[in-house]
Amino acid sequence: MERFGGGIVWQENQLLLSSEIFKQMSKYKVTFKQLAEFCEKYIEFRNSFFVGSPCNSEIYLQKHGKKFAFAIFYPGKHLTKHGKFNLWHETYEALGEYSIDENTAPDEKFIKWIDEKIYNKLSGKINCSDCGKLISNKEIAGTYFAGRYCKECWERTWRDIEAQETYD
């Protein structure tokens, strides 16, 4: 593992960014779109340099040794009408989606949201992927792809959907 600058780590062909990067982006007015473009350039470089790399194409946020995957989607680049930021735990457990304006820097509300999502996961809690209720890992009644569901949502909707899934 090698370190470059404050909060950027190169590990096994992956780029790990400090989860505090959004505070710095806010301070220096770096937009979500600029971060997305940096990620795309890095991935292009990595994939051409490390031909056949088994790593996926994601760059991770890191907090207390745990990794969090993220993606930034915006109109004109992706099939979406509005900008959005998606966050997953390193196991690809969905932690949330946040509406963004890709042409702005992260604001205090976004920074509070991402800090809360990461803190909750590190504390063994997540939000139900359907209703958003905060639940502990023990209270997860079922999973469907990256989603994790509370008992009420699982029994009302997701158990039947998952039962019909072939995972092909």
PDB file of N, CA, C and O in Angstrom, residues 91-128:
ATOM      1  N   THR A  91     -19.247  -4.517   0.620  1.00  0.00           N
ATOM      2  CA  THR A  91     -19.897  -5.783   0.260  1.00  0.00           C
ATOM      3  C   THR A  91     -21.036  -5.550  -0.737  1.00  0.00           C
ATOM      4  O   THR A  91     -21.794  -6.465  -1.025  1.00  0.00           O
ATOM      5  N   TYR A  92     -21.168  -4.335  -1.227  1.00  0.00           N
ATOM      6  CA  TYR A  92     -22.208  -3.898  -2.159  1.00  0.00           C
ATOM      7  C   TYR A  92     -23.594  -3.950  -1.570  1.00  0.00           C
ATOM      8  O   TYR A  92     -24.587  -4.135  -2.259  1.00  0.00           O
ATOM      9  N   GLU A  93     -23.667  -3.721  -0.293  1.00  0.00           N
ATOM     10  CA  GLU A  93     -24.923  -3.534   0.411  1.00  0.00           C
ATOM     11  C   GLU A  93     -25.303  -2.068   0.220  1.00  0.00           C
ATOM     12  O   GLU A  93     -24.533  -1.176   0.560  1.00  0.00           O
ATOM     13  N   ALA A  94     -26.462  -1.824  -0.369  1.00  0.00           N
ATOM     14  CA  ALA A  94     -26.898  -0.455  -0.635  1.00  0.00           C
ATOM     15  C   ALA A  94     -27.094   0.305   0.665  1.00  0.00           C
ATOM     16  O   ALA A  94     -27.774  -0.165   1.574  1.00  0.00           O
ATOM     17  N   LEU A  95     -26.482   1.496   0.751  1.00  0.00           N
ATOM     18  CA  LEU A  95     -26.625   2.327   1.954  1.00  0.00           C
ATOM     19  C   LEU A  95     -27.462   3.569   1.695  1.00  0.00           C
ATOM     20  O   LEU A  95     -27.906   4.212   2.636  1.00  0.00           O
ATOM     21  N   GLY A  96     -27.646   3.934   0.428  1.00  0.00           N
ATOM     22  CA  GLY A  96     -28.505   5.075   0.159  1.00  0.00           C
ATOM     23  C   GLY A  96     -28.219   5.769  -1.148  1.00  0.00           C
ATOM     24  O   GLY A  96     -27.192   5.553  -1.791  1.00  0.00           O
ATOM     25  N   GLU A  97     -29.169   6.604  -1.510  1.00  0.00           N
ATOM     26  CA  GLU A  97     -29.073   7.425  -2.717  1.00  0.00           C
ATOM     27  C   GLU A  97     -29.440   8.853  -2.325  1.00  0.00           C
ATOM     28  O   GLU A  97     -30.357   9.061  -1.535  1.00  0.00           O
ATOM     29  N   TYR A  98     -28.703   9.807  -2.878  1.00  0.00           N
ATOM     30  CA  TYR A  98     -28.910  11.209  -2.532  1.00  0.00           C
ATOM     31  C   TYR A  98     -29.002  12.020  -3.820  1.00  0.00           C
ATOM     32  O   TYR A  98     -28.150  11.878  -4.704  1.00  0.00           O
ATOM     33  N   SER A  99     -30.025  12.859  -3.948  1.00  0.00           N
ATOM     34  CA  SER A  99     -30.163  13.725  -5.122  1.00  0.00           C
ATOM     35  C   SER A  99     -29.142  14.852  -5.043  1.00  0.00           C
ATOM     36  O   SER A  99     -29.003  15.494  -3.999  1.00  0.00           O
ATOM     37  N   ILE A 100     -28.429  15.080  -6.142  1.00  0.00           N
ATOM     38  CA  ILE A 100     -27.395  16.115  -6.189  1.00  0.00           C
ATOM     39  C   ILE A 100     -27.564  16.976  -7.422  1.00  0.00           C
ATOM     40  O   ILE A 100     -28.216  16.587  -8.382  1.00  0.00           O
ATOM     41  N   ASP A 101     -26.958  18.137  -7.399  1.00  0.00           N
ATOM     42  CA  ASP A 101     -26.729  18.942  -8.589  1.00  0.00           C
ATOM     43  C   ASP A 101     -25.256  18.738  -8.905  1.00  0.00           C
ATOM     44  O   ASP A 101     -24.385  19.174  -8.146  1.00  0.00           O
ATOM     45  N   GLU A 102     -24.988  18.025  -9.971  1.00  0.00           N
ATOM     46  CA  GLU A 102     -23.611  17.652 -10.292  1.00  0.00           C
ATOM     47  C   GLU A 102     -22.689  18.839 -10.533  1.00  0.00           C
ATOM     48  O   GLU A 102     -21.467  18.712 -10.471  1.00  0.00           O
ATOM     49  N   ASN A 103     -23.247  20.002 -10.778  1.00  0.00           N
ATOM     50  CA  ASN A 103     -22.442  21.200 -11.052  1.00  0.00           C
ATOM     51  C   ASN A 103     -22.133  22.017  -9.796  1.00  0.00           C
ATOM     52  O   ASN A 103     -21.632  23.133  -9.904  1.00  0.00           O
ATOM     53  N   THR A 104     -22.447  21.457  -8.630  1.00  0.00           N
ATOM     54  CA  THR A 104     -22.147  22.149  -7.377  1.00  0.00           C
ATOM     55  C   THR A 104     -21.244  21.276  -6.507  1.00  0.00           C
ATOM     56  O   THR A 104     -21.156  20.063  -6.690  1.00  0.00           O
ATOM     57  N   ALA A 105     -20.603  21.917  -5.556  1.00  0.00           N
ATOM     58  CA  ALA A 105     -19.800  21.205  -4.569  1.00  0.00           C
ATOM     59  C   ALA A 105     -20.728  20.629  -3.502  1.00  0.00           C
ATOM     60  O   ALA A 105     -21.846  21.122  -3.316  1.00  0.00           O
ATOM     61  N   PRO A 106     -20.288  19.607  -2.785  1.00  0.00           N
ATOM     62  CA  PRO A 106     -21.114  19.077  -1.699  1.00  0.00           C
ATOM     63  C   PRO A 106     -21.436  20.161  -0.662  1.00  0.00           C
ATOM     64  O   PRO A 106     -20.567  20.962  -0.320  1.00  0.00           O
ATOM     65  N   ASP A 107     -22.682  20.172  -0.207  1.00  0.00           N
ATOM     66  CA  ASP A 107     -23.067  21.143   0.818  1.00  0.00           C
ATOM     67  C   ASP A 107     -23.133  20.456   2.178  1.00  0.00           C
ATOM     68  O   ASP A 107     -22.911  19.254   2.302  1.00  0.00           O
ATOM     69  N   GLU A 108     -23.428  21.235   3.206  1.00  0.00           N
ATOM     70  CA  GLU A 108     -23.470  20.699   4.574  1.00  0.00           C
ATOM     71  C   GLU A 108     -24.492  19.574   4.712  1.00  0.00           C
ATOM     72  O   GLU A 108     -24.259  18.602   5.423  1.00  0.00           O
ATOM     73  N   LYS A 109     -25.619  19.692   4.024  1.00  0.00           N
ATOM     74  CA  LYS A 109     -26.666  18.674   4.113  1.00  0.00           C
ATOM     75  C   LYS A 109     -26.159  17.335   3.552  1.00  0.00           C
ATOM     76  O   LYS A 109     -26.378  16.288   4.146  1.00  0.00           O
ATOM     77  N   PHE A 110     -25.476  17.376   2.408  1.00  0.00           N
ATOM     78  CA  PHE A 110     -24.926  16.157   1.828  1.00  0.00           C
ATOM     79  C   PHE A 110     -23.856  15.563   2.752  1.00  0.00           C
ATOM     80  O   PHE A 110     -23.827  14.355   2.985  1.00  0.00           O
ATOM     81  N   ILE A 111     -22.967  16.399   3.244  1.00  0.00           N
ATOM     82  CA  ILE A 111     -21.887  15.927   4.114  1.00  0.00           C
ATOM     83  C   ILE A 111     -22.465  15.268   5.365  1.00  0.00           C
ATOM     84  O   ILE A 111     -22.004  14.204   5.787  1.00  0.00           O
ATOM     85  N   LYS A 112     -23.498  15.843   5.931  1.00  0.00           N
ATOM     86  CA  LYS A 112     -24.160  15.246   7.100  1.00  0.00           C
ATOM     87  C   LYS A 112     -24.766  13.899   6.720  1.00  0.00           C
ATOM     88  O   LYS A 112     -24.658  12.923   7.467  1.00  0.00           O
ATOM     89  N   TRP A 113     -25.397  13.815   5.541  1.00  0.00           N
ATOM     90  CA  TRP A 113     -26.016  12.571   5.077  1.00  0.00           C
ATOM     91  C   TRP A 113     -24.976  11.463   4.939  1.00  0.00           C
ATOM     92  O   TRP A 113     -25.162  10.364   5.459  1.00  0.00           O
ATOM     93  N   ILE A 114     -23.878  11.747   4.247  1.00  0.00           N
ATOM     94  CA  ILE A 114     -22.885  10.683   4.010  1.00  0.00           C
ATOM     95  C   ILE A 114     -22.184  10.296   5.303  1.00  0.00           C
ATOM     96  O   ILE A 114     -21.930   9.115   5.549  1.00  0.00           O
ATOM     97  N   ASP A 115     -21.879  11.267   6.148  1.00  0.00           N
ATOM     98  CA  ASP A 115     -21.265  10.945   7.445  1.00  0.00           C
ATOM     99  C   ASP A 115     -22.191  10.046   8.262  1.00  0.00           C
ATOM    100  O   ASP A 115     -21.742   9.095   8.896  1.00  0.00           O
ATOM    101  N   GLU A 116     -23.482  10.344   8.249  1.00  0.00           N
ATOM    102  CA  GLU A 116     -24.458   9.548   8.996  1.00  0.00           C
ATOM    103  C   GLU A 116     -24.557   8.135   8.441  1.00  0.00           C
ATOM    104  O   GLU A 116     -24.586   7.162   9.201  1.00  0.00           O
ATOM    105  N   LYS A 117     -24.592   7.994   7.119  1.00  0.00           N
ATOM    106  CA  LYS A 117     -24.683   6.664   6.497  1.00  0.00           C
ATOM    107  C   LYS A 117     -23.467   5.817   6.862  1.00  0.00           C
ATOM    108  O   LYS A 117     -23.594   4.642   7.206  1.00  0.00           O
ATOM    109  N   ILE A 118     -22.289   6.410   6.777  1.00  0.00           N
ATOM    110  CA  ILE A 118     -21.060   5.677   7.092  1.00  0.00           C
ATOM    111  C   ILE A 118     -21.004   5.342   8.577  1.00  0.00           C
ATOM    112  O   ILE A 118     -20.710   4.207   8.960  1.00  0.00           O
ATOM    113  N   TYR A 119     -21.305   6.308   9.435  1.00  0.00           N
ATOM    114  CA  TYR A 119     -21.299   6.079  10.882  1.00  0.00           C
ATOM    115  C   TYR A 119     -22.287   4.970  11.258  1.00  0.00           C
ATOM    116  O   TYR A 119     -21.963   4.074  12.042  1.00  0.00           O
ATOM    117  N   ASN A 120     -23.492   5.023  10.690  1.00  0.00           N
ATOM    118  CA  ASN A 120     -24.491   4.004  10.997  1.00  0.00           C
ATOM    119  C   ASN A 120     -23.995   2.619  10.599  1.00  0.00           C
ATOM    120  O   ASN A 120     -24.132   1.664  11.371  1.00  0.00           O
ATOM    121  N   LYS A 121     -23.413   2.493   9.414  1.00  0.00           N
ATOM    122  CA  LYS A 121     -22.931   1.184   8.967  1.00  0.00           C
ATOM    123  C   LYS A 121     -21.812   0.685   9.877  1.00  0.00           C
ATOM    124  O   LYS A 121     -21.788  -0.490  10.259  1.00  0.00           O
ATOM    125  N   LEU A 122     -20.892   1.578  10.241  1.00  0.00           N
ATOM    126  CA  LEU A 122     -19.799   1.180  11.128  1.00  0.00           C
ATOM    127  C   LEU A 122     -20.309   0.798  12.518  1.00  0.00           C
ATOM    128  O   LEU A 122     -19.667   0.039  13.236  1.00  0.00           O
ATOM    129  N   SER A 123     -21.489   1.302  12.870  1.00  0.00           N
ATOM    130  CA  SER A 123     -22.106   0.994  14.166  1.00  0.00           C
ATOM    131  C   SER A 123     -23.055  -0.201  14.084  1.00  0.00           C
ATOM    132  O   SER A 123     -23.765  -0.497  15.049  1.00  0.00           O
ATOM    133  N   GLY A 124     -23.104  -0.867  12.925  1.00  0.00           N
ATOM    134  CA  GLY A 124     -23.964  -2.041  12.775  1.00  0.00           C
ATOM    135  C   GLY A 124     -25.412  -1.722  12.479  1.00  0.00           C
ATOM    136  O   GLY A 124     -26.296  -2.526  12.738  1.00  0.00           O
ATOM    137  N   LYS A 125     -25.656  -0.545  11.905  1.00  0.00           N
ATOM    138  CA  LYS A 125     -27.028  -0.147  11.576  1.00  0.00           C
ATOM    139  C   LYS A 125     -27.088   0.283  10.111  1.00  0.00           C
ATOM    140  O   LYS A 125     -26.123   0.795   9.568  1.00  0.00           O
ATOM    141  N   ILE A 126     -28.255   0.074   9.502  1.00  0.00           N
ATOM    142  CA  ILE A 126     -28.496   0.553   8.142  1.00  0.00           C
ATOM    143  C   ILE A 126     -29.944   1.031   8.065  1.00  0.00           C
ATOM    144  O   ILE A 126     -30.742   0.759   8.953  1.00  0.00           O
ATOM    145  N   ASN A 127     -30.266   1.687   6.966  1.00  0.00           N
ATOM    146  CA  ASN A 127     -31.647   2.069   6.705  1.00  0.00           C
ATOM    147  C   ASN A 127     -32.280   0.996   5.830  1.00  0.00           C
ATOM    148  O   ASN A 127     -31.649   0.514   4.876  1.00  0.00           O
ATOM    149  N   CYS A 128     -33.513   0.627   6.135  1.00  0.00           N
ATOM    150  CA  CYS A 128     -34.258  -0.289   5.279  1.00  0.00           C
ATOM    151  C   CYS A 128     -34.258   0.294   3.870  1.00  0.00           C
ATOM    152  O   CYS A 128     -34.498   1.499   3.685  1.00  0.00           O
TER     153      CYS A 128
END
